[in-house]
Short mmCIF file of N, CA, C and O in Angstrom, two decimals:
data_model
loop_
_atom_site.label_atom_id
_atom_site.label_comp_id
_atom_site.label_asym_id
_atom_site.label_seq_id
_atom_site.Cartn_x
_atom_site.Cartn_y
_atom_site.Cartn_z
N MET A 1 3.94 5.54 -15.60
CA MET A 1 2.80 5.83 -16.53
C MET A 1 1.48 5.48 -16.03
O MET A 1 0.50 6.10 -16.05
N GLY A 2 1.49 4.25 -15.47
CA GLY A 2 0.15 3.79 -15.09
C GLY A 2 -0.48 4.60 -14.10
O GLY A 2 -1.80 4.88 -13.90
N GLU A 3 0.34 5.14 -13.07
CA GLU A 3 -0.35 6.03 -11.99
C GLU A 3 -0.82 7.25 -12.56
O GLU A 3 -1.80 7.81 -12.05
N ARG A 4 -0.15 7.69 -13.56
CA ARG A 4 -0.70 9.11 -14.28
C ARG A 4 -2.10 8.84 -14.75
O ARG A 4 -3.02 9.67 -14.57
N ILE A 5 -2.31 7.67 -15.19
CA ILE A 5 -3.60 7.42 -15.68
C ILE A 5 -4.74 7.29 -14.53
O ILE A 5 -5.87 7.89 -14.47
N LEU A 6 -4.17 6.64 -13.52
CA LEU A 6 -5.06 6.60 -12.45
C LEU A 6 -5.18 7.86 -11.67
O LEU A 6 -6.63 8.10 -11.17
N PHE A 7 -4.33 8.54 -11.65
CA PHE A 7 -4.53 10.04 -11.19
C PHE A 7 -5.57 10.82 -11.97
O PHE A 7 -6.47 11.58 -11.40
N GLN A 8 -5.51 10.70 -13.23
CA GLN A 8 -6.66 11.45 -14.12
C GLN A 8 -8.07 10.90 -13.81
O GLN A 8 -9.08 11.53 -13.94
N GLN A 9 -8.17 9.55 -13.32
CA GLN A 9 -9.42 9.05 -12.89
C GLN A 9 -9.55 9.03 -11.40
O GLN A 9 -10.39 8.30 -10.94
N HIS A 10 -9.02 9.96 -10.85
CA HIS A 10 -9.08 9.90 -9.26
C HIS A 10 -10.37 10.20 -8.59
O HIS A 10 -10.62 9.88 -7.49
N ASP A 11 -11.44 10.65 -9.43
CA ASP A 11 -12.82 10.83 -9.18
C ASP A 11 -13.24 9.68 -8.52
O ASP A 11 -14.17 9.57 -7.71
N ILE A 12 -12.85 8.38 -9.15
CA ILE A 12 -13.40 7.29 -8.44
C ILE A 12 -13.13 7.08 -6.93
O ILE A 12 -13.83 6.73 -6.17
N ALA A 13 -11.92 7.41 -6.64
CA ALA A 13 -11.34 7.28 -5.18
C ALA A 13 -12.25 8.36 -4.44
O ALA A 13 -12.45 8.05 -3.31
N LEU A 14 -12.62 9.21 -4.88
CA LEU A 14 -13.40 10.48 -4.27
C LEU A 14 -14.88 10.13 -4.09
O LEU A 14 -15.78 10.71 -3.57
N ALA A 15 -15.43 8.90 -4.86
CA ALA A 15 -16.81 8.62 -4.85
C ALA A 15 -17.19 7.61 -4.03
O ALA A 15 -17.98 6.70 -4.22
N GLY A 16 -16.53 7.52 -2.78
CA GLY A 16 -16.84 6.50 -1.86
C GLY A 16 -16.28 5.26 -1.94
O GLY A 16 -16.72 4.23 -1.05
N LEU A 17 -15.25 5.07 -2.77
CA LEU A 17 -14.55 3.95 -2.93
C LEU A 17 -13.16 3.85 -2.47
O LEU A 17 -12.29 2.97 -2.64
N GLY A 18 -12.84 4.81 -1.64
CA GLY A 18 -11.62 4.94 -0.97
C GLY A 18 -11.10 3.75 -0.15
O GLY A 18 -9.88 3.29 -0.42
N GLU A 19 -11.86 3.14 0.60
CA GLU A 19 -11.35 1.98 1.31
C GLU A 19 -11.25 0.85 0.44
O GLU A 19 -10.11 0.03 0.83
N THR A 20 -12.20 0.57 -0.53
CA THR A 20 -11.92 -0.51 -1.45
C THR A 20 -10.66 -0.26 -2.37
O THR A 20 -9.77 -1.27 -2.39
N LEU A 21 -10.25 0.91 -2.68
CA LEU A 21 -9.15 1.26 -3.43
C LEU A 21 -7.81 0.85 -2.62
O LEU A 21 -6.84 0.29 -3.05
N LEU A 22 -8.06 1.20 -1.24
CA LEU A 22 -6.92 0.89 -0.47
C LEU A 22 -6.56 -0.53 -0.26
O LEU A 22 -5.51 -1.09 -0.32
N LYS A 23 -7.71 -1.32 -0.23
CA LYS A 23 -7.47 -2.83 -0.08
C LYS A 23 -6.78 -3.43 -1.19
O LYS A 23 -5.95 -4.05 -1.18
N PHE A 24 -7.24 -2.86 -2.62
CA PHE A 24 -6.88 -3.26 -3.72
C PHE A 24 -5.36 -3.00 -3.71
O PHE A 24 -4.47 -3.81 -4.20
N ALA A 25 -5.00 -1.71 -3.26
CA ALA A 25 -3.54 -1.22 -3.42
C ALA A 25 -2.58 -2.19 -2.46
O ALA A 25 -1.69 -2.59 -2.98
N PHE A 26 -3.10 -2.55 -1.39
CA PHE A 26 -2.49 -3.33 -0.31
C PHE A 26 -2.21 -4.72 -0.88
O PHE A 26 -1.13 -5.22 -0.80
N VAL A 27 -3.24 -5.33 -1.61
CA VAL A 27 -2.98 -6.69 -2.16
C VAL A 27 -2.09 -6.61 -3.37
O VAL A 27 -1.14 -7.40 -3.49
N CYS A 28 -2.09 -5.49 -4.10
CA CYS A 28 -1.16 -5.35 -5.32
C CYS A 28 0.28 -5.12 -4.65
O CYS A 28 1.28 -5.60 -5.13
N ALA A 29 0.42 -4.37 -3.62
CA ALA A 29 1.70 -4.30 -2.90
C ALA A 29 2.22 -5.54 -2.49
O ALA A 29 3.53 -5.74 -2.68
N ILE A 30 1.33 -6.46 -1.74
CA ILE A 30 1.80 -7.78 -1.46
C ILE A 30 2.54 -8.55 -2.75
O ILE A 30 3.58 -9.02 -2.49
N LEU A 31 1.72 -8.50 -3.67
CA LEU A 31 2.28 -9.32 -4.85
C LEU A 31 3.54 -8.52 -5.52
O LEU A 31 4.43 -9.26 -6.01
N ARG A 32 3.41 -7.26 -5.67
CA ARG A 32 4.48 -6.67 -6.26
C ARG A 32 5.81 -6.78 -5.52
O ARG A 32 6.90 -7.09 -6.06
N PHE A 33 5.91 -6.64 -4.15
CA PHE A 33 7.13 -6.76 -3.49
C PHE A 33 7.69 -8.19 -3.45
O PHE A 33 8.80 -8.46 -3.54
N ALA A 34 6.84 -9.12 -3.30
CA ALA A 34 7.17 -10.47 -3.24
C ALA A 34 7.62 -10.87 -4.67
O ALA A 34 8.83 -11.53 -4.75
N SER A 35 7.14 -10.39 -5.71
CA SER A 35 7.60 -10.90 -7.13
C SER A 35 8.95 -10.21 -7.52
O SER A 35 9.87 -10.78 -7.90
N ILE A 36 9.27 -8.97 -6.91
CA ILE A 36 10.49 -8.15 -7.31
C ILE A 36 11.50 -8.92 -6.36
O ILE A 36 12.51 -9.18 -6.90
N GLY A 37 11.13 -9.41 -5.23
CA GLY A 37 12.14 -10.00 -4.35
C GLY A 37 12.73 -11.33 -4.98
O GLY A 37 13.77 -11.72 -4.89
N TRP A 38 11.69 -12.14 -5.34
CA TRP A 38 11.97 -13.43 -5.71
C TRP A 38 12.16 -13.74 -7.17
O TRP A 38 12.57 -14.82 -7.56
N PHE A 39 11.81 -12.91 -8.04
CA PHE A 39 11.81 -13.11 -9.62
C PHE A 39 12.38 -11.88 -10.20
O PHE A 39 12.15 -11.59 -11.26
N ALA A 40 13.51 -11.23 -9.57
CA ALA A 40 14.09 -10.21 -10.11
C ALA A 40 14.79 -10.55 -11.55
O ALA A 40 15.13 -9.48 -12.31
N ASP A 41 14.93 -11.63 -11.80
CA ASP A 41 15.70 -12.22 -12.86
C ASP A 41 14.97 -12.17 -14.10
O ASP A 41 15.25 -12.21 -15.22
N SER A 42 13.53 -12.02 -13.92
CA SER A 42 12.59 -12.19 -14.86
C SER A 42 12.15 -10.87 -15.46
O SER A 42 11.39 -10.02 -14.56
N VAL A 43 12.46 -10.53 -16.84
CA VAL A 43 11.88 -9.22 -17.13
C VAL A 43 10.37 -9.09 -17.12
O VAL A 43 9.94 -7.81 -16.91
N VAL A 44 9.68 -10.12 -17.59
CA VAL A 44 8.22 -10.07 -17.70
C VAL A 44 7.67 -9.74 -16.26
O VAL A 44 6.83 -8.94 -16.12
N ILE A 45 8.25 -10.42 -15.36
CA ILE A 45 7.68 -10.40 -13.88
C ILE A 45 7.98 -8.87 -13.50
O ILE A 45 7.18 -8.24 -12.78
N ILE A 46 9.28 -8.28 -13.73
CA ILE A 46 9.54 -7.00 -13.28
C ILE A 46 8.51 -5.90 -14.06
O ILE A 46 8.30 -4.90 -13.40
N VAL A 47 8.32 -6.23 -15.17
CA VAL A 47 7.32 -5.28 -16.09
C VAL A 47 6.03 -5.32 -15.44
O VAL A 47 5.38 -4.35 -15.07
N ILE A 48 5.54 -6.48 -15.04
CA ILE A 48 4.29 -6.47 -14.32
C ILE A 48 4.24 -5.88 -13.03
O ILE A 48 3.24 -5.25 -12.74
N ALA A 49 5.36 -6.22 -12.28
CA ALA A 49 5.53 -5.51 -10.91
C ALA A 49 5.46 -4.00 -11.03
O ALA A 49 4.93 -3.34 -10.23
N GLN A 50 6.20 -3.41 -12.08
CA GLN A 50 6.16 -2.06 -12.30
C GLN A 50 4.79 -1.64 -12.78
O GLN A 50 4.41 -0.33 -12.33
N LEU A 51 3.99 -2.26 -13.47
CA LEU A 51 2.61 -1.94 -13.55
C LEU A 51 1.77 -1.94 -12.27
O LEU A 51 0.79 -1.10 -12.19
N LEU A 52 2.10 -2.94 -11.42
CA LEU A 52 1.48 -2.88 -10.14
C LEU A 52 1.83 -1.57 -9.35
O LEU A 52 1.03 -1.30 -8.33
N HIS A 53 2.95 -1.04 -9.64
CA HIS A 53 3.29 0.36 -8.95
C HIS A 53 2.08 1.33 -9.24
O HIS A 53 1.81 1.99 -8.22
N ALA A 54 1.39 1.37 -10.27
CA ALA A 54 0.36 2.26 -10.59
C ALA A 54 -0.82 1.92 -9.52
O ALA A 54 -1.40 2.89 -8.89
N ALA A 55 -0.94 0.63 -9.01
CA ALA A 55 -1.98 0.22 -8.15
C ALA A 55 -1.33 0.67 -6.55
O ALA A 55 -2.14 1.32 -5.88
N THR A 56 -0.22 0.21 -6.40
CA THR A 56 0.37 0.59 -5.05
C THR A 56 0.54 2.01 -4.69
O THR A 56 0.36 2.39 -3.64
N PHE A 57 0.84 2.79 -5.62
CA PHE A 57 1.14 4.33 -5.57
C PHE A 57 0.01 4.92 -5.84
O PHE A 57 -0.52 5.67 -4.96
N GLY A 58 -0.48 4.84 -6.97
CA GLY A 58 -1.55 5.69 -7.56
C GLY A 58 -2.96 5.40 -6.74
O GLY A 58 -3.33 6.53 -6.15
N ALA A 59 -3.37 4.20 -6.74
CA ALA A 59 -4.71 3.86 -5.91
C ALA A 59 -4.43 4.40 -4.51
O ALA A 59 -5.35 5.03 -3.87
N HIS A 60 -3.17 3.86 -3.85
CA HIS A 60 -3.29 4.56 -2.37
C HIS A 60 -3.24 6.00 -2.32
O HIS A 60 -3.95 6.40 -1.48
N HIS A 61 -2.53 6.68 -3.13
CA HIS A 61 -2.46 7.99 -3.06
C HIS A 61 -3.79 8.57 -3.26
O HIS A 61 -4.26 9.51 -2.36
N ALA A 62 -4.50 8.42 -4.29
CA ALA A 62 -5.66 8.81 -4.50
C ALA A 62 -6.77 8.56 -3.60
O ALA A 62 -7.71 9.47 -3.14
N ALA A 63 -6.72 7.36 -3.11
CA ALA A 63 -7.81 6.94 -2.09
C ALA A 63 -7.40 7.79 -0.84
O ALA A 63 -8.38 8.00 -0.10
N SER A 64 -6.01 7.71 -0.40
CA SER A 64 -5.68 8.45 0.79
C SER A 64 -6.24 9.83 0.82
O SER A 64 -6.66 10.42 1.75
N ILE A 65 -6.02 10.55 -0.41
CA ILE A 65 -6.33 12.05 -0.43
C ILE A 65 -7.69 12.01 -0.32
O ILE A 65 -8.40 12.93 0.23
N GLY A 66 -8.53 11.18 -0.85
CA GLY A 66 -10.04 11.28 -0.97
C GLY A 66 -10.60 11.05 0.43
O GLY A 66 -11.45 11.60 0.99
N LEU A 67 -9.94 10.07 1.18
CA LEU A 67 -10.22 9.88 2.66
C LEU A 67 -9.95 11.04 3.50
O LEU A 67 -10.56 11.42 4.40
N VAL A 68 -8.74 11.50 3.33
CA VAL A 68 -8.24 12.77 4.07
C VAL A 68 -9.32 13.78 3.88
O VAL A 68 -9.72 14.72 4.86
N SER A 69 -9.73 14.01 2.59
CA SER A 69 -10.69 15.10 2.38
C SER A 69 -12.04 15.05 2.93
O SER A 69 -12.50 15.88 3.59
N ALA A 70 -12.47 13.67 3.13
CA ALA A 70 -13.67 13.29 3.74
C ALA A 70 -13.41 13.46 5.23
O ALA A 70 -14.45 14.04 5.86
N TRP A 71 -12.35 13.14 5.89
CA TRP A 71 -12.18 13.25 7.35
C TRP A 71 -12.06 14.70 7.76
O TRP A 71 -12.54 14.97 8.95
N PHE A 72 -11.35 15.37 7.07
CA PHE A 72 -11.03 16.72 7.48
C PHE A 72 -11.99 17.89 6.94
O PHE A 72 -11.96 19.02 7.47
N GLY A 73 -12.89 17.56 5.92
CA GLY A 73 -13.83 18.66 5.32
C GLY A 73 -13.11 19.52 4.66
O GLY A 73 -11.91 19.82 4.54
N ASP A 74 -14.03 20.42 4.14
CA ASP A 74 -13.53 21.57 3.14
C ASP A 74 -12.76 22.55 3.96
O ASP A 74 -11.79 23.11 3.51
N GLY A 75 -13.00 22.79 5.22
CA GLY A 75 -12.29 23.82 6.01
C GLY A 75 -10.73 23.54 6.25
O GLY A 75 -9.97 24.44 6.47
N ARG A 76 -10.70 22.34 6.60
CA ARG A 76 -9.23 21.79 7.09
C ARG A 76 -8.52 20.77 6.06
O ARG A 76 -7.70 20.15 6.29
N ARG A 77 -9.11 20.89 4.73
CA ARG A 77 -8.60 19.93 3.84
C ARG A 77 -7.13 20.05 3.61
O ARG A 77 -6.25 19.00 3.62
N ALA A 78 -6.61 21.33 3.52
CA ALA A 78 -5.12 21.63 3.20
C ALA A 78 -4.42 21.04 4.40
O ALA A 78 -3.27 20.43 4.18
N SER A 79 -4.97 21.31 5.64
CA SER A 79 -4.20 20.87 6.90
C SER A 79 -4.17 19.40 6.86
O SER A 79 -3.11 18.71 7.25
N GLY A 80 -5.24 18.58 6.33
CA GLY A 80 -5.30 17.27 6.59
C GLY A 80 -4.18 16.60 5.45
O GLY A 80 -3.48 15.75 5.74
N GLN A 81 -4.16 17.18 4.22
CA GLN A 81 -3.23 16.88 3.30
C GLN A 81 -1.74 17.11 3.63
O GLN A 81 -0.98 16.26 3.33
N ALA A 82 -1.46 18.18 4.26
CA ALA A 82 -0.13 18.49 4.81
C ALA A 82 0.17 17.39 5.92
O ALA A 82 1.28 16.86 5.88
N LEU A 83 -0.63 17.00 6.65
CA LEU A 83 -0.39 16.07 7.79
C LEU A 83 -0.20 14.69 7.04
O LEU A 83 0.73 14.04 7.47
N TYR A 84 -0.99 14.36 6.18
CA TYR A 84 -0.79 13.03 5.39
C TYR A 84 0.49 13.15 4.63
O TYR A 84 1.31 11.99 4.83
N GLY A 85 0.85 14.02 4.03
CA GLY A 85 2.26 14.28 3.34
C GLY A 85 3.50 14.00 4.24
O GLY A 85 4.48 13.34 3.95
N SER A 86 3.24 14.83 5.33
CA SER A 86 4.37 14.67 6.43
C SER A 86 4.48 13.38 6.87
O SER A 86 5.65 12.82 7.09
N LEU A 87 3.51 12.63 7.39
CA LEU A 87 3.52 11.28 7.95
C LEU A 87 4.01 10.16 6.88
O LEU A 87 4.71 9.42 7.27
N THR A 88 3.07 10.31 5.64
CA THR A 88 3.58 9.18 4.75
C THR A 88 4.86 9.47 4.04
O THR A 88 5.69 8.46 3.99
N TYR A 89 5.08 10.53 3.42
CA TYR A 89 6.32 10.61 2.58
C TYR A 89 7.39 11.18 3.39
O TYR A 89 8.69 10.67 3.35
N GLY A 90 7.26 11.89 4.53
CA GLY A 90 8.36 12.44 5.30
C GLY A 90 8.74 11.28 6.44
O GLY A 90 9.90 10.49 6.11
N ALA A 91 8.08 11.06 7.40
CA ALA A 91 8.38 10.06 8.42
C ALA A 91 8.27 8.65 8.05
O ALA A 91 9.11 7.81 8.17
N GLY A 92 7.34 8.30 7.13
CA GLY A 92 7.22 6.88 6.63
C GLY A 92 8.28 6.64 5.57
O GLY A 92 9.07 5.47 5.64
N GLY A 93 8.68 7.78 4.75
CA GLY A 93 9.76 7.45 3.77
C GLY A 93 11.07 7.25 4.54
O GLY A 93 11.97 6.48 4.21
N MET A 94 11.30 8.08 5.70
CA MET A 94 12.54 7.89 6.46
C MET A 94 12.67 6.60 7.07
O MET A 94 13.51 5.81 7.05
N LEU A 95 11.58 6.13 7.65
CA LEU A 95 11.62 4.76 8.47
C LEU A 95 11.85 3.72 7.55
O LEU A 95 12.50 2.80 7.86
N GLY A 96 10.96 3.72 6.43
CA GLY A 96 11.14 2.76 5.24
C GLY A 96 12.52 2.42 4.93
O GLY A 96 12.98 1.50 4.55
N SER A 97 13.05 3.76 4.52
CA SER A 97 14.56 3.55 4.04
C SER A 97 15.54 3.09 4.96
O SER A 97 16.28 2.36 4.65
N LEU A 98 15.19 3.57 6.23
CA LEU A 98 16.17 2.95 7.31
C LEU A 98 16.05 1.50 7.48
O LEU A 98 17.01 0.85 7.54
N VAL A 99 14.86 1.08 7.57
CA VAL A 99 14.70 -0.29 7.88
C VAL A 99 15.06 -1.16 6.66
O VAL A 99 15.59 -2.29 6.77
N SER A 100 14.63 -0.62 5.49
CA SER A 100 15.10 -1.49 4.38
C SER A 100 16.70 -1.60 4.19
O SER A 100 17.24 -2.56 3.74
N GLY A 101 17.28 -0.52 4.44
CA GLY A 101 18.83 -0.51 4.43
C GLY A 101 19.34 -1.54 5.45
O GLY A 101 20.32 -2.11 4.94
N VAL A 102 18.87 -1.51 6.49
CA VAL A 102 19.35 -2.38 7.55
C VAL A 102 19.11 -3.89 7.01
O VAL A 102 19.99 -4.71 7.18
N LEU A 103 17.85 -4.17 6.54
CA LEU A 103 17.54 -5.48 6.14
C LEU A 103 18.28 -5.83 5.07
O LEU A 103 18.81 -6.99 4.87
N TRP A 104 18.41 -4.95 4.16
CA TRP A 104 19.47 -5.32 2.77
C TRP A 104 20.55 -5.91 3.07
O TRP A 104 21.19 -6.91 2.56
N ASP A 105 21.28 -5.09 4.23
CA ASP A 105 22.63 -5.58 4.54
C ASP A 105 22.67 -7.00 5.50
O ASP A 105 23.50 -7.73 5.33
N ALA A 106 21.45 -7.16 6.10
CA ALA A 106 21.40 -8.20 7.02
C ALA A 106 20.99 -9.44 6.41
O ALA A 106 21.41 -10.64 6.49
N VAL A 107 19.95 -9.37 5.46
CA VAL A 107 19.23 -10.62 5.01
C VAL A 107 19.24 -10.56 3.35
O VAL A 107 18.90 -11.63 2.81
N GLY A 108 19.69 -9.50 2.80
CA GLY A 108 19.77 -9.41 1.24
C GLY A 108 18.35 -8.98 0.81
O GLY A 108 17.32 -8.80 1.38
N PRO A 109 18.66 -8.67 -0.79
CA PRO A 109 17.44 -8.04 -1.21
C PRO A 109 16.09 -8.93 -1.36
O PRO A 109 14.99 -8.37 -1.03
N ALA A 110 16.25 -10.27 -1.65
CA ALA A 110 14.88 -11.12 -1.66
C ALA A 110 14.20 -11.01 -0.31
O ALA A 110 12.82 -10.77 -0.40
N TRP A 111 14.90 -11.24 0.72
CA TRP A 111 14.18 -11.07 1.97
C TRP A 111 13.77 -9.72 2.46
O TRP A 111 12.64 -9.44 3.19
N THR A 112 14.48 -8.71 1.84
CA THR A 112 13.93 -7.36 2.24
C THR A 112 12.70 -7.09 1.49
O THR A 112 11.78 -6.58 2.22
N PHE A 113 12.59 -7.40 0.20
CA PHE A 113 11.17 -7.35 -0.37
C PHE A 113 10.11 -8.29 0.19
O PHE A 113 9.07 -7.92 0.11
N THR A 114 10.54 -9.35 0.78
CA THR A 114 9.54 -10.29 1.46
C THR A 114 8.99 -9.47 2.63
O THR A 114 7.82 -9.51 2.82
N PHE A 115 10.04 -8.92 3.37
CA PHE A 115 9.44 -7.99 4.49
C PHE A 115 8.74 -6.80 4.01
O PHE A 115 7.63 -6.57 4.74
N ALA A 116 8.89 -6.27 2.96
CA ALA A 116 8.06 -5.23 2.29
C ALA A 116 6.71 -5.81 2.12
O ALA A 116 5.67 -5.01 2.28
N SER A 117 6.58 -6.98 1.43
CA SER A 117 5.46 -7.72 1.07
C SER A 117 4.63 -8.03 2.34
O SER A 117 3.28 -7.71 2.48
N LEU A 118 5.20 -8.44 3.57
CA LEU A 118 4.55 -8.60 4.85
C LEU A 118 4.01 -7.42 5.34
O LEU A 118 2.98 -7.30 5.91
N ALA A 119 4.88 -6.20 5.26
CA ALA A 119 4.32 -4.82 5.57
C ALA A 119 3.06 -4.40 4.90
O ALA A 119 2.07 -4.02 5.57
N GLY A 120 2.85 -4.88 3.68
CA GLY A 120 1.57 -4.72 3.01
C GLY A 120 0.61 -5.62 3.47
O GLY A 120 -0.66 -5.05 3.68
N ALA A 121 0.74 -6.86 3.87
CA ALA A 121 -0.22 -7.68 4.54
C ALA A 121 -0.69 -7.00 5.95
O ALA A 121 -1.91 -7.15 6.18
N VAL A 122 0.32 -6.44 6.63
CA VAL A 122 0.05 -5.90 7.98
C VAL A 122 -0.90 -4.61 7.72
O VAL A 122 -1.92 -4.50 8.36
N GLY A 123 -0.67 -3.99 6.61
CA GLY A 123 -1.45 -2.68 6.10
C GLY A 123 -2.96 -3.18 5.99
O GLY A 123 -3.82 -2.56 6.23
N LEU A 124 -2.87 -4.28 5.28
CA LEU A 124 -4.28 -4.80 4.81
C LEU A 124 -5.08 -5.14 5.98
O LEU A 124 -6.23 -4.91 6.08
N ALA A 125 -4.29 -6.01 6.85
CA ALA A 125 -5.08 -6.23 8.17
C ALA A 125 -5.67 -5.19 8.83
O ALA A 125 -6.74 -5.11 9.46
N VAL A 126 -4.78 -4.01 9.14
CA VAL A 126 -5.11 -2.87 9.74
C VAL A 126 -6.46 -2.34 9.20
O VAL A 126 -7.34 -2.10 9.93
N LEU A 127 -6.36 -2.17 7.79
CA LEU A 127 -7.44 -1.42 7.12
C LEU A 127 -8.58 -2.52 7.45
O LEU A 127 -9.72 -1.86 7.71
N ALA A 128 -8.60 -3.76 7.27
CA ALA A 128 -9.63 -4.45 7.45
C ALA A 128 -10.22 -4.51 8.86
O ALA A 128 -11.48 -4.39 9.18
N ALA A 129 -9.27 -4.39 9.78
CA ALA A 129 -9.81 -4.24 11.24
C ALA A 129 -10.63 -3.02 11.35
O ALA A 129 -11.55 -2.76 12.14
N TYR A 130 -10.08 -1.76 10.65
CA TYR A 130 -10.73 -0.61 10.82
C TYR A 130 -12.08 -0.68 10.19
O TYR A 130 -12.99 -0.14 10.81
N VAL A 131 -12.28 -1.37 8.92
CA VAL A 131 -13.44 -1.30 8.19
C VAL A 131 -14.49 -2.37 8.74
O VAL A 131 -15.59 -2.09 9.05
N VAL A 132 -14.04 -3.70 9.14
CA VAL A 132 -14.97 -4.56 9.64
C VAL A 132 -14.83 -4.87 11.12
O VAL A 132 -15.70 -5.64 11.61
N GLY A 133 -13.90 -4.40 11.82
CA GLY A 133 -13.73 -4.52 13.10
C GLY A 133 -12.70 -5.52 13.37
O GLY A 133 -12.38 -6.49 12.59
N PRO A 134 -11.91 -5.24 14.66
CA PRO A 134 -10.84 -6.11 14.82
C PRO A 134 -11.19 -7.57 15.04
O PRO A 134 -10.45 -8.60 14.64
N TRP A 135 -12.34 -7.96 15.74
CA TRP A 135 -12.74 -9.33 16.04
C TRP A 135 -12.98 -10.09 14.74
O TRP A 135 -12.50 -11.33 14.77
N ALA A 136 -13.49 -9.37 13.45
CA ALA A 136 -13.81 -10.20 12.49
C ALA A 136 -12.33 -10.58 11.90
O ALA A 136 -12.21 -11.71 11.52
N VAL A 137 -11.39 -9.79 11.93
CA VAL A 137 -10.10 -9.96 11.47
C VAL A 137 -9.47 -11.27 12.07
O VAL A 137 -8.87 -12.17 11.55
N LEU A 138 -9.38 -11.03 13.42
CA LEU A 138 -8.87 -11.92 14.37
C LEU A 138 -9.59 -13.29 14.08
O LEU A 138 -8.95 -14.51 14.08
N GLY A 139 -10.93 -13.32 13.95
CA GLY A 139 -11.51 -14.61 13.67
C GLY A 139 -11.03 -15.34 12.27
O GLY A 139 -10.93 -16.47 12.20
N ALA A 140 -11.07 -14.43 11.50
CA ALA A 140 -10.44 -14.89 10.14
C ALA A 140 -9.13 -15.44 9.98
O ALA A 140 -8.91 -16.51 9.54
N ILE A 141 -8.16 -14.79 10.86
CA ILE A 141 -6.87 -15.25 10.97
C ILE A 141 -6.92 -16.68 11.69
O ILE A 141 -6.25 -17.57 11.41
N GLY A 142 -7.82 -16.68 12.75
CA GLY A 142 -7.82 -17.89 13.68
C GLY A 142 -8.36 -18.99 12.58
O GLY A 142 -7.76 -20.17 12.73
N LEU A 143 -9.22 -18.85 11.77
CA LEU A 143 -9.72 -19.87 10.85
C LEU A 143 -8.69 -20.23 9.90
O LEU A 143 -8.64 -21.44 9.49
N LEU A 144 -7.96 -19.32 9.36
CA LEU A 144 -6.79 -19.84 8.57
C LEU A 144 -5.71 -20.74 9.11
O LEU A 144 -5.27 -21.64 8.74
N LEU A 145 -5.47 -20.22 10.48
CA LEU A 145 -4.48 -20.89 11.23
C LEU A 145 -4.86 -22.47 11.77
O LEU A 145 -4.11 -23.54 11.95
N LEU A 146 -6.30 -22.45 11.77
CA LEU A 146 -6.79 -24.01 12.13
C LEU A 146 -6.86 -24.97 11.04
O LEU A 146 -7.27 -25.88 11.24
N ARG A 147 -6.91 -24.46 9.78
CA ARG A 147 -7.05 -25.26 8.74
C ARG A 147 -5.91 -26.34 8.43
O ARG A 147 -4.83 -26.51 8.83
#
């Protein structure tokens, strides 16, 4: 339900906020997957995690379509969106299902969701490296490790 509201407000994503929305989506994904993995017994946490689905799916999709439209322009927008759909829902969905199935059997649901949370952190780091440059991200990681 939450992602439907976000889709109706998708003009925000197309107004130059795509990268900011993607960062927000990745942070929400980190929180969502970690909370599902470790607090699955809590109805309140699961409801909150489901609301975060609006951010992880809705914001990511709206921002991604906005960025694809900007990158490919009017003449190739449909091709860009087809490529986006193929890579994210096709190849990405297949790879995610395969890896999560193997992890589920090997380490159980809590750690599988923990790895999903870590994948969100990697996505956030890659996006940050793209936006601010890889050296700034590595410097920030170095500062965190030296604490």
